[in-house]
Amino acid sequence: MTPDEARLSRFPWPFTGDAYRYSANVEPAPKLRRTPVGAWGGAVLDVDADYEAELSERAAVLARDPARHVELPHMRAATWDALVWGLRELAATHPETMSLAGAGRHLVWSNHRLGLTQGFRLGEEDTLPMAPLRFLASQIQEDVVLLDQREGQLFADAGCVTFASNWSMAFDLGMSFREIHGPVPHDLADGAIPRAEQFLMRLQPGEVFRRINWTSTAGHRLDTALDSYHEWGPSRRALATGDLAAVFHMRNEVQHLVRLPESGAIMFLIRTYLLPLGEICRVPEWRRQFAAVLRTLPEDILQYKGLTALRPRILAVLEAEPVEAA
Amino acid sequence: MIAGPGLPLVVDAVLDVAPDIRAFVLRHPSGDPLPSFVPGSHLPVFCGEGRINSYSLTGESGAPETYAISVHHRRDGRGGSTFMHALRVGDRLACGLPRSAFAPVASARHHLMIAGGIGITPFLSHLRAARRWGRSASLLFAVREGAPVPHAAELDALCGDLRVLRGRAAMTAAVEAALVDQPLGTHLYVCGPEAMIDDVLERAARAGWPAERCHAERFGAVLPPGAPFEAILRRTGRRIAVPAEASLLDAVEAAGIPWPSLCRQGVCGECRMEGVEGTILHRDHYLSPAEREAGNCLMPCVSRGAGLITLDL
């Protein structure tokens, strides 16, 4: 299998029907979902062939812009909770290369994939080379946001997010769930956002749910945070002038929601997958379905997803040749 | 990881911490660490004959080797505490996973805890967390005149600002004084007899405390029976009667419809029913005021209908 084929086979295709509506669309996780070319969703933390490359990219972004990792002081317990939960989950999913050993509050993390062994004491920051949340982000491809639940609301009070899709963790720090979702057109969401918040606040420790979200990016670019807009913003021009099949990438986020067991915080994991339009066209069922979804998308969602001007051209690529019935 | 909601445990130790209050140390039969829990969580315990009682976890909350609970023997209760007090070392106990319904608020500038009698139990894990994470906490603990202080040594070790108050008048005076002398951003936590909780919350409201900063853990409250009513099951058209002494949950189960439940006291949230129509008489401590106002969900273990209600069953 070539790297491209491997990526295609693990791509989390976001559509199940021929129409798309904004919704909370949550389901219990993990759960393997088959696609015409492979499967995805078998693990909460997905370690794939791009593991080393994406972690290097994250480290480079953080070195350039340390403010991609931010936390409020009261989230200290939650960041340790997130670290231990994440390392345990990694070790359980990849016992052949990763392990978390130790007793009580003294633990030893081994990650052969990165050639790393790190002992630490829970709750003692100086036993780790970096903050617990940032250490977790150096071991998983997912971006991490921690939500504190208090006074009947959720607040994004900590995060290490290098691959944000057109938002900024530093800007959103401390915002309530509803404030963060302010930009989502309200009549479209139709109450989905308050409902999602209610659902999250009822999650019990150990429960994990996921949802999938999709948008688009020009080129294979993970860091499209608002913080670096000046760097990547101009590249969107290539969507107007370049070869759309190569430039237009479907950007999918598999988002997991975990109620952390000891702090009670909610961990929001965002894993970003990119697939060029040309690759989508290799799967007849996806090609047909994406075209059908684009044709039925209401104007305001098109606008929100930045696809208004692009739709006719994407459809032209998708419908360039007749697609055989799947 | 422990699969499913069930958690089989073995009694590892039994010790009397005060007259009628017995502490139990529980462990996994395999010796594996137990799931971590949020401070203030309770452990659902199957106490024979279909009864499930919930007891606050009092020990370490991070992947602990053992769980600890303390049980007050209530001779006039439903029999759960009598079952518990008969347990011996080595006995097996069917439990559920810990559930969080009385968590400390991490952003609080200060944590003011008020406990009465056995209501001290959830504060043991609160105080451990406060100590570990350097959170400021103080505790007012009402203990009956002449009775020994349960968990006295542990409390002394965990809390630098602990006051034990003997008798109602002393407690009331201490609560009144404390409620008007806290830093802004303090959260109030209260656990104890129902009447004490109501009294503290009422005083807090009068002193200007926002409801969002007041947290209460209510257990062992005995609800009075309600008026009989009927429920129509929308999907089948069946009609079931709920007599005065039975809960809606009892009636649904008696009709042969299995429904998830844990505490059966309107606290844990497990039995929540959506899509309800008709006049609901809410008696739970789980739903928010906004959810009650929406008028389409209820906790059937304690809440009832007036006349006739329709369920999405």
Short mmCIF file of N, CA, C and O in Angstrom, two decimals, chain A residues 11-85:
data_model
loop_
_atom_site.label_atom_id
_atom_site.label_comp_id
_atom_site.label_asym_id
_atom_site.label_seq_id
_atom_site.Cartn_x
_atom_site.Cartn_y
_atom_site.Cartn_z
N PHE A 11 -9.33 7.11 5.89
CA PHE A 11 -10.00 8.41 5.91
C PHE A 11 -11.42 8.28 6.48
O PHE A 11 -12.21 7.46 6.03
N PRO A 12 -11.73 9.12 7.50
CA PRO A 12 -13.06 9.05 8.11
C PRO A 12 -14.09 9.81 7.28
O PRO A 12 -14.29 11.01 7.47
N TRP A 13 -14.68 9.14 6.36
CA TRP A 13 -15.66 9.77 5.49
C TRP A 13 -16.83 10.31 6.30
O TRP A 13 -17.41 9.57 7.10
N PRO A 14 -17.19 11.58 6.14
CA PRO A 14 -18.14 12.18 7.07
C PRO A 14 -19.62 11.98 6.74
O PRO A 14 -20.47 12.27 7.58
N PHE A 15 -19.92 11.53 5.53
CA PHE A 15 -21.34 11.50 5.14
C PHE A 15 -21.89 10.08 5.20
O PHE A 15 -21.22 9.13 4.82
N THR A 16 -23.11 9.97 5.68
CA THR A 16 -23.77 8.66 5.66
C THR A 16 -24.94 8.69 4.69
O THR A 16 -25.45 7.66 4.29
N GLY A 17 -25.37 9.88 4.31
CA GLY A 17 -26.48 9.97 3.35
C GLY A 17 -26.15 10.99 2.29
O GLY A 17 -25.00 11.45 2.19
N ASP A 18 -27.12 11.37 1.50
CA ASP A 18 -26.88 12.31 0.41
C ASP A 18 -27.18 13.75 0.79
O ASP A 18 -27.15 14.64 -0.05
N ALA A 19 -27.52 13.97 2.08
CA ALA A 19 -27.77 15.35 2.51
C ALA A 19 -27.03 15.57 3.82
O ALA A 19 -26.79 14.63 4.57
N TYR A 20 -26.62 16.80 4.08
CA TYR A 20 -25.90 17.12 5.30
C TYR A 20 -26.62 18.24 6.03
O TYR A 20 -27.03 19.22 5.44
N ARG A 21 -26.82 18.06 7.31
CA ARG A 21 -27.36 19.13 8.15
C ARG A 21 -26.44 19.33 9.32
O ARG A 21 -25.84 18.37 9.80
N TYR A 22 -26.36 20.57 9.83
CA TYR A 22 -25.58 20.80 11.03
C TYR A 22 -26.30 20.12 12.18
O TYR A 22 -27.50 20.34 12.38
N SER A 23 -25.61 19.28 12.93
CA SER A 23 -26.27 18.63 14.06
C SER A 23 -25.23 18.23 15.08
O SER A 23 -24.02 18.32 14.84
N ALA A 24 -25.70 17.77 16.25
CA ALA A 24 -24.77 17.35 17.29
C ALA A 24 -24.12 16.02 16.91
O ALA A 24 -23.06 15.69 17.40
N ASN A 25 -24.74 15.25 16.07
CA ASN A 25 -24.30 13.94 15.56
C ASN A 25 -23.27 13.20 16.40
O ASN A 25 -22.21 12.82 15.93
N VAL A 26 -23.58 12.96 17.65
CA VAL A 26 -22.65 12.23 18.51
C VAL A 26 -23.00 10.75 18.55
O VAL A 26 -24.17 10.38 18.46
N GLU A 27 -21.97 9.92 18.71
CA GLU A 27 -22.17 8.48 18.88
C GLU A 27 -21.12 7.93 19.84
O GLU A 27 -20.05 8.51 19.98
N PRO A 28 -21.43 6.80 20.51
CA PRO A 28 -20.45 6.22 21.43
C PRO A 28 -19.18 5.82 20.68
O PRO A 28 -19.23 5.44 19.52
N ALA A 29 -18.04 5.93 21.36
CA ALA A 29 -16.76 5.60 20.74
C ALA A 29 -15.95 4.73 21.71
O ALA A 29 -16.19 4.76 22.90
N PRO A 30 -14.96 3.98 21.19
CA PRO A 30 -14.64 3.83 19.78
C PRO A 30 -15.58 2.83 19.11
O PRO A 30 -16.20 2.02 19.78
N LYS A 31 -15.68 2.92 17.80
CA LYS A 31 -16.52 1.99 17.04
C LYS A 31 -15.99 2.00 15.61
O LYS A 31 -15.95 3.06 14.98
N LEU A 32 -15.57 0.84 15.14
CA LEU A 32 -15.01 0.75 13.80
C LEU A 32 -16.10 0.99 12.76
O LEU A 32 -17.17 0.40 12.85
N ARG A 33 -15.82 1.87 11.83
CA ARG A 33 -16.78 2.10 10.75
C ARG A 33 -16.11 1.79 9.42
O ARG A 33 -15.05 2.32 9.13
N ARG A 34 -16.74 0.92 8.65
CA ARG A 34 -16.16 0.53 7.36
C ARG A 34 -16.54 1.54 6.29
O ARG A 34 -17.60 2.15 6.34
N THR A 35 -15.63 1.71 5.33
CA THR A 35 -15.90 2.58 4.19
C THR A 35 -15.67 1.72 2.94
O THR A 35 -15.17 0.60 3.06
N PRO A 36 -16.00 2.24 1.74
CA PRO A 36 -15.78 1.42 0.53
C PRO A 36 -14.31 1.03 0.34
O PRO A 36 -14.02 0.08 -0.38
N VAL A 37 -13.39 1.75 0.97
CA VAL A 37 -11.96 1.47 0.74
C VAL A 37 -11.20 1.09 2.01
O VAL A 37 -9.98 0.89 1.94
N GLY A 38 -11.86 0.99 3.14
CA GLY A 38 -11.14 0.67 4.37
C GLY A 38 -12.02 0.84 5.58
O GLY A 38 -13.20 0.48 5.54
N ALA A 39 -11.45 1.41 6.64
CA ALA A 39 -12.21 1.60 7.87
C ALA A 39 -11.54 2.65 8.73
O ALA A 39 -10.35 2.95 8.56
N TRP A 40 -12.30 3.22 9.67
CA TRP A 40 -11.74 4.18 10.63
C TRP A 40 -12.51 4.04 11.94
O TRP A 40 -13.55 3.39 12.00
N GLY A 41 -11.97 4.68 12.99
CA GLY A 41 -12.74 4.80 14.24
C GLY A 41 -12.56 3.67 15.23
O GLY A 41 -13.27 3.62 16.23
N GLY A 42 -11.61 2.75 14.97
CA GLY A 42 -11.43 1.62 15.88
C GLY A 42 -10.75 1.98 17.20
O GLY A 42 -10.81 1.22 18.15
N ALA A 43 -10.11 3.15 17.25
CA ALA A 43 -9.45 3.58 18.49
C ALA A 43 -9.75 5.06 18.72
O ALA A 43 -9.99 5.80 17.77
N VAL A 44 -9.74 5.47 19.97
CA VAL A 44 -10.00 6.88 20.29
C VAL A 44 -8.80 7.73 19.87
O VAL A 44 -8.95 8.78 19.24
N LEU A 45 -7.59 7.26 20.21
CA LEU A 45 -6.37 7.96 19.80
C LEU A 45 -5.81 7.20 18.61
O LEU A 45 -5.40 6.06 18.73
N ASP A 46 -5.81 7.85 17.46
CA ASP A 46 -5.44 7.17 16.22
C ASP A 46 -3.98 7.48 15.88
O ASP A 46 -3.64 8.60 15.53
N VAL A 47 -3.15 6.47 16.02
CA VAL A 47 -1.73 6.61 15.66
C VAL A 47 -1.57 6.00 14.28
O VAL A 47 -1.83 4.82 14.09
N ASP A 48 -1.17 6.80 13.30
CA ASP A 48 -1.05 6.26 11.94
C ASP A 48 0.34 6.51 11.37
O ASP A 48 1.28 6.90 12.09
N ALA A 49 0.49 6.32 10.07
CA ALA A 49 1.81 6.42 9.43
C ALA A 49 2.38 7.84 9.51
O ALA A 49 3.59 8.03 9.39
N ASP A 50 1.53 8.83 9.72
CA ASP A 50 1.99 10.22 9.80
C ASP A 50 2.37 10.65 11.22
O ASP A 50 2.61 11.83 11.48
N TYR A 51 2.39 9.68 12.16
CA TYR A 51 2.61 9.99 13.58
C TYR A 51 3.84 10.87 13.80
O TYR A 51 3.73 11.99 14.32
N GLU A 52 5.01 10.41 13.39
CA GLU A 52 6.25 11.14 13.65
C GLU A 52 6.23 12.51 12.96
O GLU A 52 6.59 13.53 13.56
N ALA A 53 5.76 12.53 11.71
CA ALA A 53 5.76 13.79 10.94
C ALA A 53 4.84 14.83 11.58
O ALA A 53 5.21 16.00 11.73
N GLU A 54 3.64 14.39 11.99
CA GLU A 54 2.69 15.35 12.56
C GLU A 54 3.15 15.84 13.93
O GLU A 54 2.95 17.01 14.29
N LEU A 55 3.80 14.95 14.71
CA LEU A 55 4.30 15.40 16.02
C LEU A 55 5.46 16.39 15.86
O LEU A 55 5.58 17.34 16.63
N SER A 56 6.29 16.17 14.83
CA SER A 56 7.36 17.15 14.57
C SER A 56 6.77 18.48 14.17
O SER A 56 7.24 19.55 14.58
N GLU A 57 5.73 18.42 13.34
CA GLU A 57 5.09 19.65 12.91
C GLU A 57 4.49 20.39 14.10
O GLU A 57 4.61 21.62 14.22
N ARG A 58 3.85 19.62 15.00
CA ARG A 58 3.28 20.27 16.19
C ARG A 58 4.38 20.94 17.02
O ARG A 58 4.22 22.07 17.48
N ALA A 59 5.49 20.22 17.21
CA ALA A 59 6.59 20.78 18.01
C ALA A 59 7.11 22.07 17.38
O ALA A 59 7.41 23.04 18.08
N ALA A 60 7.18 22.08 16.03
CA ALA A 60 7.67 23.28 15.34
C ALA A 60 6.70 24.45 15.52
O ALA A 60 7.12 25.59 15.76
N VAL A 61 5.40 24.16 15.42
CA VAL A 61 4.41 25.23 15.62
C VAL A 61 4.52 25.79 17.03
O VAL A 61 4.52 27.01 17.24
N LEU A 62 4.64 24.89 18.02
CA LEU A 62 4.73 25.34 19.41
C LEU A 62 6.00 26.13 19.67
O LEU A 62 6.01 27.07 20.48
N ALA A 63 7.09 25.75 18.99
CA ALA A 63 8.34 26.48 19.17
C ALA A 63 8.20 27.91 18.62
O ALA A 63 8.67 28.87 19.23
N ARG A 64 7.51 28.02 17.47
CA ARG A 64 7.29 29.34 16.87
C ARG A 64 6.30 30.15 17.68
O ARG A 64 6.42 31.36 17.82
N ASP A 65 5.26 29.47 18.17
CA ASP A 65 4.14 30.18 18.78
C ASP A 65 3.69 29.43 20.04
O ASP A 65 2.72 28.67 20.01
N PRO A 66 4.39 29.66 21.16
CA PRO A 66 4.09 28.90 22.39
C PRO A 66 2.65 29.11 22.88
O PRO A 66 2.14 28.31 23.65
N ALA A 67 1.99 30.17 22.42
CA ALA A 67 0.63 30.47 22.89
C ALA A 67 -0.42 29.52 22.31
O ALA A 67 -1.61 29.67 22.60
N ARG A 68 0.01 28.54 21.50
CA ARG A 68 -0.97 27.52 21.08
C ARG A 68 -1.31 26.61 22.26
O ARG A 68 -2.25 25.84 22.21
N HIS A 69 -0.45 26.66 23.29
CA HIS A 69 -0.74 25.92 24.52
C HIS A 69 -1.04 26.93 25.61
O HIS A 69 -0.18 27.73 25.97
N VAL A 70 -2.27 26.92 26.11
CA VAL A 70 -2.68 27.88 27.14
C VAL A 70 -3.51 27.15 28.19
O VAL A 70 -4.22 26.20 27.88
N GLU A 71 -3.41 27.59 29.43
CA GLU A 71 -4.28 27.02 30.46
C GLU A 71 -4.50 28.01 31.60
O GLU A 71 -3.62 28.81 31.91
N LEU A 72 -5.68 27.93 32.19
CA LEU A 72 -5.97 28.75 33.38
C LEU A 72 -5.52 27.96 34.61
O LEU A 72 -5.53 26.72 34.60
N PRO A 73 -5.10 28.68 35.68
CA PRO A 73 -4.48 27.99 36.82
C PRO A 73 -5.35 26.88 37.44
O PRO A 73 -4.82 25.87 37.88
N HIS A 74 -6.68 27.07 37.44
CA HIS A 74 -7.50 26.05 38.11
C HIS A 74 -7.58 24.75 37.33
O HIS A 74 -8.16 23.77 37.81
N MET A 75 -6.98 24.69 36.14
CA MET A 75 -7.05 23.46 35.33
C MET A 75 -5.89 22.51 35.60
O MET A 75 -5.71 21.51 34.91
N ARG A 76 -5.07 22.82 36.60
CA ARG A 76 -3.89 22.00 36.86
C ARG A 76 -4.26 20.52 37.06
O ARG A 76 -3.67 19.64 36.43
N ALA A 77 -5.22 20.26 37.92
CA ALA A 77 -5.61 18.86 38.18
C ALA A 77 -6.11 18.22 36.89
O ALA A 77 -5.80 17.06 36.60
N ALA A 78 -6.87 18.97 36.10
CA ALA A 78 -7.44 18.42 34.87
C ALA A 78 -6.35 18.08 33.86
O ALA A 78 -6.46 17.09 33.13
N THR A 79 -5.28 18.88 33.81
CA THR A 79 -4.23 18.59 32.83
C THR A 79 -3.50 17.28 33.18
O THR A 79 -3.16 16.50 32.31
N TRP A 80 -3.28 17.05 34.47
CA TRP A 80 -2.68 15.77 34.88
C TRP A 80 -3.60 14.61 34.58
O TRP A 80 -3.17 13.53 34.14
N ASP A 81 -4.88 14.83 34.84
CA ASP A 81 -5.89 13.80 34.57
C ASP A 81 -5.89 13.45 33.08
O ASP A 81 -5.93 12.27 32.69
N ALA A 82 -5.82 14.49 32.25
CA ALA A 82 -5.81 14.29 30.79
C ALA A 82 -4.57 13.51 30.37
O ALA A 82 -4.64 12.58 29.55
N LEU A 83 -3.43 13.87 30.95
CA LEU A 83 -2.19 13.19 30.59
C LEU A 83 -2.28 11.70 30.91
O LEU A 83 -1.99 10.85 30.05
N VAL A 84 -2.70 11.39 32.13
CA VAL A 84 -2.74 9.98 32.53
C VAL A 84 -3.77 9.22 31.71
O VAL A 84 -3.51 8.10 31.23
N TRP A 85 -4.92 9.83 31.48
CA TRP A 85 -5.94 9.15 30.68
C TRP A 85 -5.39 8.87 29.27
O TRP A 85 -5.52 7.77 28.75
#
